[in-house]
Each structure stands twice: as C-alpha cells, then as structure tokens.
Amino acid sequence: MKPTATSRYTRARDDLLADPAGPTGATRRQALGALSDRWLTELYTGAGAPTEGVCLVAVGGYGRRELSPGSDLDLVLLHEGHARITELADAIWYPVWDAGIALDHSVRTPDEARRAAAEDLRVQTGLLDIRHIAGDPDLTAALRTSMFTAWRAAAVKRLPELLESCRERARRHGEVAFLLEPDLKEARGGLRDATALRAISASWIADAPHEEVDTARATLLDVRDALHLVTGRGVDRLLLQEQDAVAQRLGLLDADTLLRRVSEAARALAYASDVTWREVRRVLAAREAGAGVRRLRRARAGASARTPLAEGVVEYAGEAVLAQAAQPARDPVLLLRAAAAAAQAGLPLSRHTVDRLAIECPPLADPWPPAAREAFVSLLGAGRDVLPVWEALESKRLITGLLPDWDRVRCRPQRNAVHRFTVDRHLIETVIEAAAHTRRVARPDLLLVAALLHDIGKGWPGDHSVSGEVIAREAAVRMGFAKNDVDVLGTLVRHHLLLVDTATRRDLDDPTTVAAFAEAVGSVETLDLLHALTEADAAATGPAAWSEWRDALVRDLAARTRAVFAGRPTPMVSERIVTAEVSGELPVVRLEPLPFGAEVTIAAADRVGLMALSAGVLALHRLTVRSAAIDVVEDLGVTVWTVETEFGRLPDPAALREDVRKALAGGLDVAARLAKREAAYPPRRGTTRAPARVEVIADASQSATVLEVRAHDSPGLLHRIGKALADARVSVRQARVGTHGADAVDAFYVVAPNGRPLTAADARSLAKTLEKALAP
C-alpha cells in the first residue's frame, strides 16, 4: 500500500525526534515546523482547495516556528465565504487528529478573525504571529497587515489589558525563577511573558531588549522540548520527578544545574519585562496627559527634568541615570553610588545606565574605599526598594564582580519545602527584612551585611555555616571592615542558626544551655545582631519557619543570655504550665483555638510513656503536631502542643480529654489504633524517604542526656518515638519538637530510671534503638 501523506509525516516526525545525532534546540524546532508545513500543505492541496480566497495559516507558537515535540498545531483556515469550507476543514483536521497530534483550530473569514481579535486579547496576540502555510498568500498578507494596524491603533487600550493578564498569571502561577516545579509557560518569567514582549514591540510603543529575551526564550524552549520528549506529553510544568531525566536529555550535570539554568533564563525575562513595561507605562501616561511621543522625547531632552540624587547620579524620566558630567571610567565607586541612590530614592536604575556602568566602571580596589562600603550598606538598607536595583545589577552579573563567591549561590535552588526562594534571592529577601530591624541594633551595617552573607556557604560542600564564615570574613576584609567588625560578621554567619536551634531544641532551664550559647555569641551587641538576623532570616524563608511559639522561645533565650552578660541571675520566663495553674481532676486537657490551629495542654501525673500516649491521642484525633514543649514540674508531667487539623474542625475538648484519660488508664490501645489506620493508608508506590537519624548531643546538659531526632514528619511520629523511649525505660524530662516543612527535628532530654543521665554506651545504644523503631 502506498504510504499516505500522514503516514509519511508521522514516520519522519518520529525519526526526527528519536535521532540522538539529529538536530536539537531551535534547529530541531524549525525542522519540525517545516516538516509540519509540508504535510499540511499536502493535506490542503489534496483536499482540492482553491488557490484564491482561502488559505491555511499558523498562529501562536507554531506561527513563530517554536514547535516543541508536544506542542499544539495552532491553525486558522481563512476564507472569503467559500461554499465548501466545512468539507475542506474536515479534510485537514481529521488527519491531524488521526495522527495523534494536538490541534488548536478555527475557521474564520478575515472579518470574523478581526472581530475575534478585538474581543479576545489572546486571539489578537496569537494573530500577531500569523504565518502563511498554504493557499492564497495575499489573503494571509492582508490579514497580517490589518492585525498589526489594529494592534497599534488600539495599543493604548490593549496594552494595559495585556499587563494585567501578565500580573494575573504571576499571581496564579508564581515565578519560574524561584519555584522547584515551575510552569515554564504560564509563570512569571516564562514563555508567555516572552510572547507579551513581542506584542509590546509590535505596538511600537516600546521595545524589549531583544538579545537577552531571545536567549532566555530559547533556553526555556529547549527545556520544554526535553520535558516533552521525556514525558511523551505536551506539558509545561517541570515536575521534580522529571528533572533528572530532563537534565540528562539536555546534557546537564544534574537537576540542580537544570533549575539554575531555568532560573537564570526566567530572571532575564522577568527583568526585561519590568524594563519594557516601565517604558510602556511612561509612554501611555504621557499620551493620556495629552502629550505625543515627540513631545515626550522633547521633554526628556530638557535639562530641567534632571534632579540630582548623588554625585554623578540624577533622576530623569522616573529613573536613576548617570549625570551628563559623570565619568564612570574614572570613578570606581560610581556603580555602588548610583545603585544606592536609586534604591534610597525608590527609583529603578535605568537599563542604559546599568549597561554603561558594566562596560566603563573599573573594579574597586581591594580593600574597598570607605565610600564604596558606605554606598553598599546604603543600598542594602533601602528595604523593598533594593530589589529592582539588585535585579538590574544582576542582569549584567555585576554582583559577582563585587562578591566573587556570589556566583556559587546565584540562582541556586533550595530543595526544602520551607524555603520559597533560590539561595541568592533568599539572601536579598533577608536583607530586606533586616532593614526593618536596623533601629534595634547598635551596628545596622553589620546586620545588613550579615543578612546578605549568612547563607553564602551554601555554594560549597559541607556545613554551610562553617564554609560561610570563611567566605564572610574574606568578603568583610575586602569591603574594608575593621578586624573587630570582621570577627562579628564571622560569628553572625557561623552561628546564624544557633539562636533558634538552641531555643527550640534545648532545655533553657539547664544552665549548661545558656552558658554555652553565651560563650558562642560573645557579647550583648552580637546577641542583639543575631536576634535581629534570626527574625529576618525566618521571615525571608517563609511562614513555616516562624511561629509565636518559636518567637517566645527565642526571646526567652535572648533574655536569659543578656542576664548572663550582665552578671544577673537568669530570669525564669519560659511559657509553661505550673502546678498552681492546674486545677481539677487529672488529667487536665485544655484546647485553645489559634488563628493557625490550636494549642493543646495536657497535664497528668508524671510517668514513663506519658509523652507517647499524649502524642498518640492527638494523632488519633487527626491533629498534626507543629511544635511542642514538654516539662516535668514537681511530679506533674505537662505537655503543650501546637497543632493543626489534618482536615475538618478541631476535635471536641471533652472527647479529647476522655481519650487521654482512657489511654492513661489502659482502656485505649493507642498503638493498635494507629497501626490499623496506617495499614489502611499505605505510602504511595515509589515514595522514598531518607532514614531517620538520631544523634546524642554531647555536653548539652548536665542533668539529662539529649537525643536529637531528625525524621520525615508523619502522623504518629511522636507516638512512635515516645513508645520506643518508654520501652527502653527512660523518662522524658524535657522535649522540644519542631516541624520544618516535611521534616521533623525533635530534641528529647531523657534520664535513666535512677533519674540520672544515661551512660555514653547506653545513650549510643538508645539512639540506635530509636533509629530502628523509626525505620519504614
């Protein structure tokens, strides 16, 4: 049997996409588009279509010759009232469907196409990419001309609509640059933003930076091509489970390298969008005020429009630009002075200025002159206004010129559900948050620089706090800080997690805890800086990184440490339930709703296994523990749990108390009930978790042995830990429980039956027992 046009096409298409030595990237997309053009031309001609008054055109991505392996064929069959148009359309559409190719199609007259474009912004932008495939070329050319004419004529109205659609997409889908599973098309900095920039350029209102946009768009298209080939589907979201295969398909080292490349491309597109939309808004505002483009340009040319901001820097047309007399080649500090002036004035740094500074400004001396350091700190202290200026500098990689180690964290993903941003964006977000705390500390400059550098070690292997201290000290010396300041910055970076970790995982009533923390911090001034840095870091990380409970414990530890530095007795300000507050028959169970869940307090006669039973009852009531504090006050065991419901409403307090009473009395087999529920909901196939790790923390307490448990958070986890401890006949005297995204980090102060800390050998054995109990 003679092969049909469709069978020849599908075979050639499969060969093109499967050939490992064949073309890739834009070359393959163009080859696939050309192959599709020839096939559709054959279908069109074979259907007996006329050569005049009818044509088949490509629009959208196909019109731009950006056909990915899983992309739709975006087609319009244009006609001028042809009698057999439905029959002709069927002769083209059905073979496409039969071939299994996704199709986005319409049949319209030119007038219908123009009306649809006027009513639907997406139709209009798609028709701006109209490309002739077969039939009457004059019909295609006429519609193309009318589309561009209509677009330019309506730009004042349609561009604000396009801007709002871009903003709405960003609200719905987030930013490609900072997502672990980005939508390459719809999210901010994605392919639709690149299409919007083409539409802006077509309006003649403003023009986008073509080279940067074209390079970034090509990168995202290459990634989408690989994603389509890996999944066999026309998807746009880069899911975690596909990333290694996509990276391998692109010849990249690993998934992190892939995400960094995606992030860099998306940031380039996002910055180009910001710059271009800023120009659009200026031009449209001028037109609305009655000034035409020529009048606007004359106004811009007037010297009276320039307002001085700093030496060599002026405000001009709503941007910070270089003064006419500025000489970047002779002024190494001008880069930072211009950036600081722009941020402090709440102005964007113009793209032309950034380009000129990148080319002409010489590198700073080592160490920096004081004026450079002061300008840098001023830039960091501008609050939220630092961000657009920072992104402008990043567009030309100028930050790496100032801080060479920045390149290792630039666009680096963080595979942690708690974090919202890449490492570099998290650092600048921490700077933004820290700027709000500068009035709390004696050295705002050290706070801001520490905020910028606290995670700089994540670009190196090993403990990022340790490697980060080395980098921070080197950077501080390069910036020209005095030796004492270098030491403080090193301490802040080395111990930027110590305050919250100690407060939430250690017994603050144990003198060893506060003494060790005070020794590490060194002074009350450094303590104040560390406290502010801790809060800024948490706020920049995301909502899961901070809570009222954590805040109270951090403030408690800070107050105790200040007392140590002042030589005063440490205040007992822990938020706990004492015997005088517990009234009525034991057990006492209180449930207090909170905006984000509830606080549950359970007080009962202290006994081995009390924590396990309490945690198990909470799990039975489908309460997820987010944090907990467990104390023994005289002979009373008191647990305070911050919980959230898995779904639905909070449980009835009376029912919760009754189940606690029954569990303590032996009338409720908590372990059996939890095991039955777990068996009913087995883990999804293919889900793998890192094994739990239990560590004995040496010298953390003189009165108890401290075990730190790191495990995947799951229902009943605390019950399993508590039961294993109870089976080992050890008592929990204190516990600090915390959940960070999908991970639990819990610390338990345990004692032997004689009330003393465990021996070193028994502690190691218990740690192994716990790890075995938590094994899947």
PDB file of N, CA and C in Angstrom, residues 112-146:
ATOM      1  N   GLU A 112     -14.308  37.958  10.574  1.00  0.00           N
ATOM      2  CA  GLU A 112     -14.526  37.203  11.821  1.00  0.00           C
ATOM      3  C   GLU A 112     -13.246  37.149  12.648  1.00  0.00           C
ATOM      4  N   ALA A 113     -12.110  36.991  11.979  1.00  0.00           N
ATOM      5  CA  ALA A 113     -10.833  36.968  12.696  1.00  0.00           C
ATOM      6  C   ALA A 113     -10.580  38.304  13.376  1.00  0.00           C
ATOM      7  N   ARG A 114     -10.888  39.400  12.671  1.00  0.00           N
ATOM      8  CA  ARG A 114     -10.663  40.723  13.260  1.00  0.00           C
ATOM      9  C   ARG A 114     -11.592  40.960  14.449  1.00  0.00           C
ATOM     10  N   ARG A 115     -12.851  40.509  14.324  1.00  0.00           N
ATOM     11  CA  ARG A 115     -13.785  40.689  15.447  1.00  0.00           C
ATOM     12  C   ARG A 115     -13.351  39.853  16.654  1.00  0.00           C
ATOM     13  N   ALA A 116     -12.925  38.615  16.389  1.00  0.00           N
ATOM     14  CA  ALA A 116     -12.467  37.759  17.492  1.00  0.00           C
ATOM     15  C   ALA A 116     -11.256  38.376  18.183  1.00  0.00           C
ATOM     16  N   ALA A 117     -10.354  38.969  17.400  1.00  0.00           N
ATOM     17  CA  ALA A 117      -9.172  39.605  17.974  1.00  0.00           C
ATOM     18  C   ALA A 117      -9.556  40.806  18.825  1.00  0.00           C
ATOM     19  N   ALA A 118     -10.539  41.555  18.365  1.00  0.00           N
ATOM     20  CA  ALA A 118     -10.970  42.733  19.117  1.00  0.00           C
ATOM     21  C   ALA A 118     -11.607  42.346  20.445  1.00  0.00           C
ATOM     22  N   GLU A 119     -12.216  41.159  20.492  1.00  0.00           N
ATOM     23  CA  GLU A 119     -12.921  40.722  21.692  1.00  0.00           C
ATOM     24  C   GLU A 119     -12.041  39.918  22.638  1.00  0.00           C
ATOM     25  N   ASP A 120     -11.012  39.254  22.116  1.00  0.00           N
ATOM     26  CA  ASP A 120     -10.208  38.329  22.913  1.00  0.00           C
ATOM     27  C   ASP A 120      -8.732  38.689  22.745  1.00  0.00           C
ATOM     28  N   LEU A 121      -8.116  39.136  23.844  1.00  0.00           N
ATOM     29  CA  LEU A 121      -6.719  39.565  23.781  1.00  0.00           C
ATOM     30  C   LEU A 121      -5.803  38.435  23.344  1.00  0.00           C
ATOM     31  N   ARG A 122      -6.066  37.210  23.809  1.00  0.00           N
ATOM     32  CA  ARG A 122      -5.201  36.095  23.444  1.00  0.00           C
ATOM     33  C   ARG A 122      -5.282  35.793  21.955  1.00  0.00           C
ATOM     34  N   VAL A 123      -6.481  35.919  21.369  1.00  0.00           N
ATOM     35  CA  VAL A 123      -6.623  35.726  19.924  1.00  0.00           C
ATOM     36  C   VAL A 123      -5.818  36.784  19.181  1.00  0.00           C
ATOM     37  N   GLN A 124      -5.894  38.020  19.668  1.00  0.00           N
ATOM     38  CA  GLN A 124      -5.186  39.096  18.982  1.00  0.00           C
ATOM     39  C   GLN A 124      -3.676  38.895  19.026  1.00  0.00           C
ATOM     40  N   THR A 125      -3.131  38.572  20.198  1.00  0.00           N
ATOM     41  CA  THR A 125      -1.686  38.364  20.276  1.00  0.00           C
ATOM     42  C   THR A 125      -1.265  37.146  19.470  1.00  0.00           C
ATOM     43  N   GLY A 126      -2.123  36.127  19.400  1.00  0.00           N
ATOM     44  CA  GLY A 126      -1.795  34.965  18.582  1.00  0.00           C
ATOM     45  C   GLY A 126      -1.735  35.295  17.107  1.00  0.00           C
ATOM     46  N   LEU A 127      -2.645  36.151  16.656  1.00  0.00           N
ATOM     47  CA  LEU A 127      -2.674  36.524  15.235  1.00  0.00           C
ATOM     48  C   LEU A 127      -1.530  37.459  14.852  1.00  0.00           C
ATOM     49  N   LEU A 128      -0.862  38.061  15.846  1.00  0.00           N
ATOM     50  CA  LEU A 128       0.323  38.854  15.518  1.00  0.00           C
ATOM     51  C   LEU A 128       1.460  37.974  14.994  1.00  0.00           C
ATOM     52  N   ASP A 129       1.363  36.673  15.253  1.00  0.00           N
ATOM     53  CA  ASP A 129       2.384  35.728  14.783  1.00  0.00           C
ATOM     54  C   ASP A 129       1.892  34.916  13.588  1.00  0.00           C
ATOM     55  N   ILE A 130       0.907  35.448  12.867  1.00  0.00           N
ATOM     56  CA  ILE A 130       0.339  34.737  11.731  1.00  0.00           C
ATOM     57  C   ILE A 130       1.413  34.453  10.680  1.00  0.00           C
ATOM     58  N   ARG A 131       1.389  33.226  10.134  1.00  0.00           N
ATOM     59  CA  ARG A 131       2.373  32.816   9.121  1.00  0.00           C
ATOM     60  C   ARG A 131       1.677  31.965   8.070  1.00  0.00           C
ATOM     61  N   HIS A 132       1.932  32.254   6.836  1.00  0.00           N
ATOM     62  CA  HIS A 132       1.283  31.554   5.729  1.00  0.00           C
ATOM     63  C   HIS A 132       1.819  30.128   5.591  1.00  0.00           C
ATOM     64  N   ILE A 133       0.888  29.178   5.365  1.00  0.00           N
ATOM     65  CA  ILE A 133       1.282  27.793   5.098  1.00  0.00           C
ATOM     66  C   ILE A 133       0.883  27.379   3.687  1.00  0.00           C
ATOM     67  N   ALA A 134      -0.393  27.565   3.340  1.00  0.00           N
ATOM     68  CA  ALA A 134      -0.867  27.107   2.024  1.00  0.00           C
ATOM     69  C   ALA A 134      -2.048  27.966   1.585  1.00  0.00           C
ATOM     70  N   GLY A 135      -2.299  27.972   0.283  1.00  0.00           N
ATOM     71  CA  GLY A 135      -3.448  28.690  -0.252  1.00  0.00           C
ATOM     72  C   GLY A 135      -3.085  30.070  -0.758  1.00  0.00           C
ATOM     73  N   ASP A 136      -3.983  31.007  -0.565  1.00  0.00           N
ATOM     74  CA  ASP A 136      -3.864  32.355  -1.099  1.00  0.00           C
ATOM     75  C   ASP A 136      -2.944  33.207  -0.221  1.00  0.00           C
ATOM     76  N   PRO A 137      -1.717  33.498  -0.652  1.00  0.00           N
ATOM     77  CA  PRO A 137      -0.803  34.276   0.197  1.00  0.00           C
ATOM     78  C   PRO A 137      -1.265  35.717   0.382  1.00  0.00           C
ATOM     79  N   ASP A 138      -1.990  36.246  -0.595  1.00  0.00           N
ATOM     80  CA  ASP A 138      -2.460  37.626  -0.453  1.00  0.00           C
ATOM     81  C   ASP A 138      -3.469  37.755   0.684  1.00  0.00           C
ATOM     82  N   LEU A 139      -4.287  36.717   0.877  1.00  0.00           N
ATOM     83  CA  LEU A 139      -5.259  36.736   1.966  1.00  0.00           C
ATOM     84  C   LEU A 139      -4.545  36.746   3.321  1.00  0.00           C
ATOM     85  N   THR A 140      -3.490  35.940   3.423  1.00  0.00           N
ATOM     86  CA  THR A 140      -2.686  35.926   4.646  1.00  0.00           C
ATOM     87  C   THR A 140      -2.051  37.286   4.889  1.00  0.00           C
ATOM     88  N   ALA A 141      -1.437  37.838   3.848  1.00  0.00           N
ATOM     89  CA  ALA A 141      -0.742  39.120   3.989  1.00  0.00           C
ATOM     90  C   ALA A 141      -1.703  40.228   4.393  1.00  0.00           C
ATOM     91  N   ALA A 142      -2.917  40.215   3.794  1.00  0.00           N
ATOM     92  CA  ALA A 142      -3.892  41.259   4.118  1.00  0.00           C
ATOM     93  C   ALA A 142      -4.320  41.183   5.580  1.00  0.00           C
ATOM     94  N   LEU A 143      -4.566  39.951   6.076  1.00  0.00           N
ATOM     95  CA  LEU A 143      -4.969  39.822   7.476  1.00  0.00           C
ATOM     96  C   LEU A 143      -3.817  40.205   8.402  1.00  0.00           C
ATOM     97  N   ARG A 144      -2.618  39.804   8.056  1.00  0.00           N
ATOM     98  CA  ARG A 144      -1.461  40.153   8.880  1.00  0.00           C
ATOM     99  C   ARG A 144      -1.320  41.666   8.992  1.00  0.00           C
ATOM    100  N   THR A 145      -1.426  42.358   7.860  1.00  0.00           N
ATOM    101  CA  THR A 145      -1.300  43.813   7.871  1.00  0.00           C
ATOM    102  C   THR A 145      -2.397  44.451   8.715  1.00  0.00           C
ATOM    103  N   SER A 146      -3.619  43.963   8.558  1.00  0.00           N
ATOM    104  CA  SER A 146      -4.734  44.554   9.319  1.00  0.00           C
ATOM    105  C   SER A 146      -4.604  44.268  10.811  1.00  0.00           C
TER     106      SER A 146
END
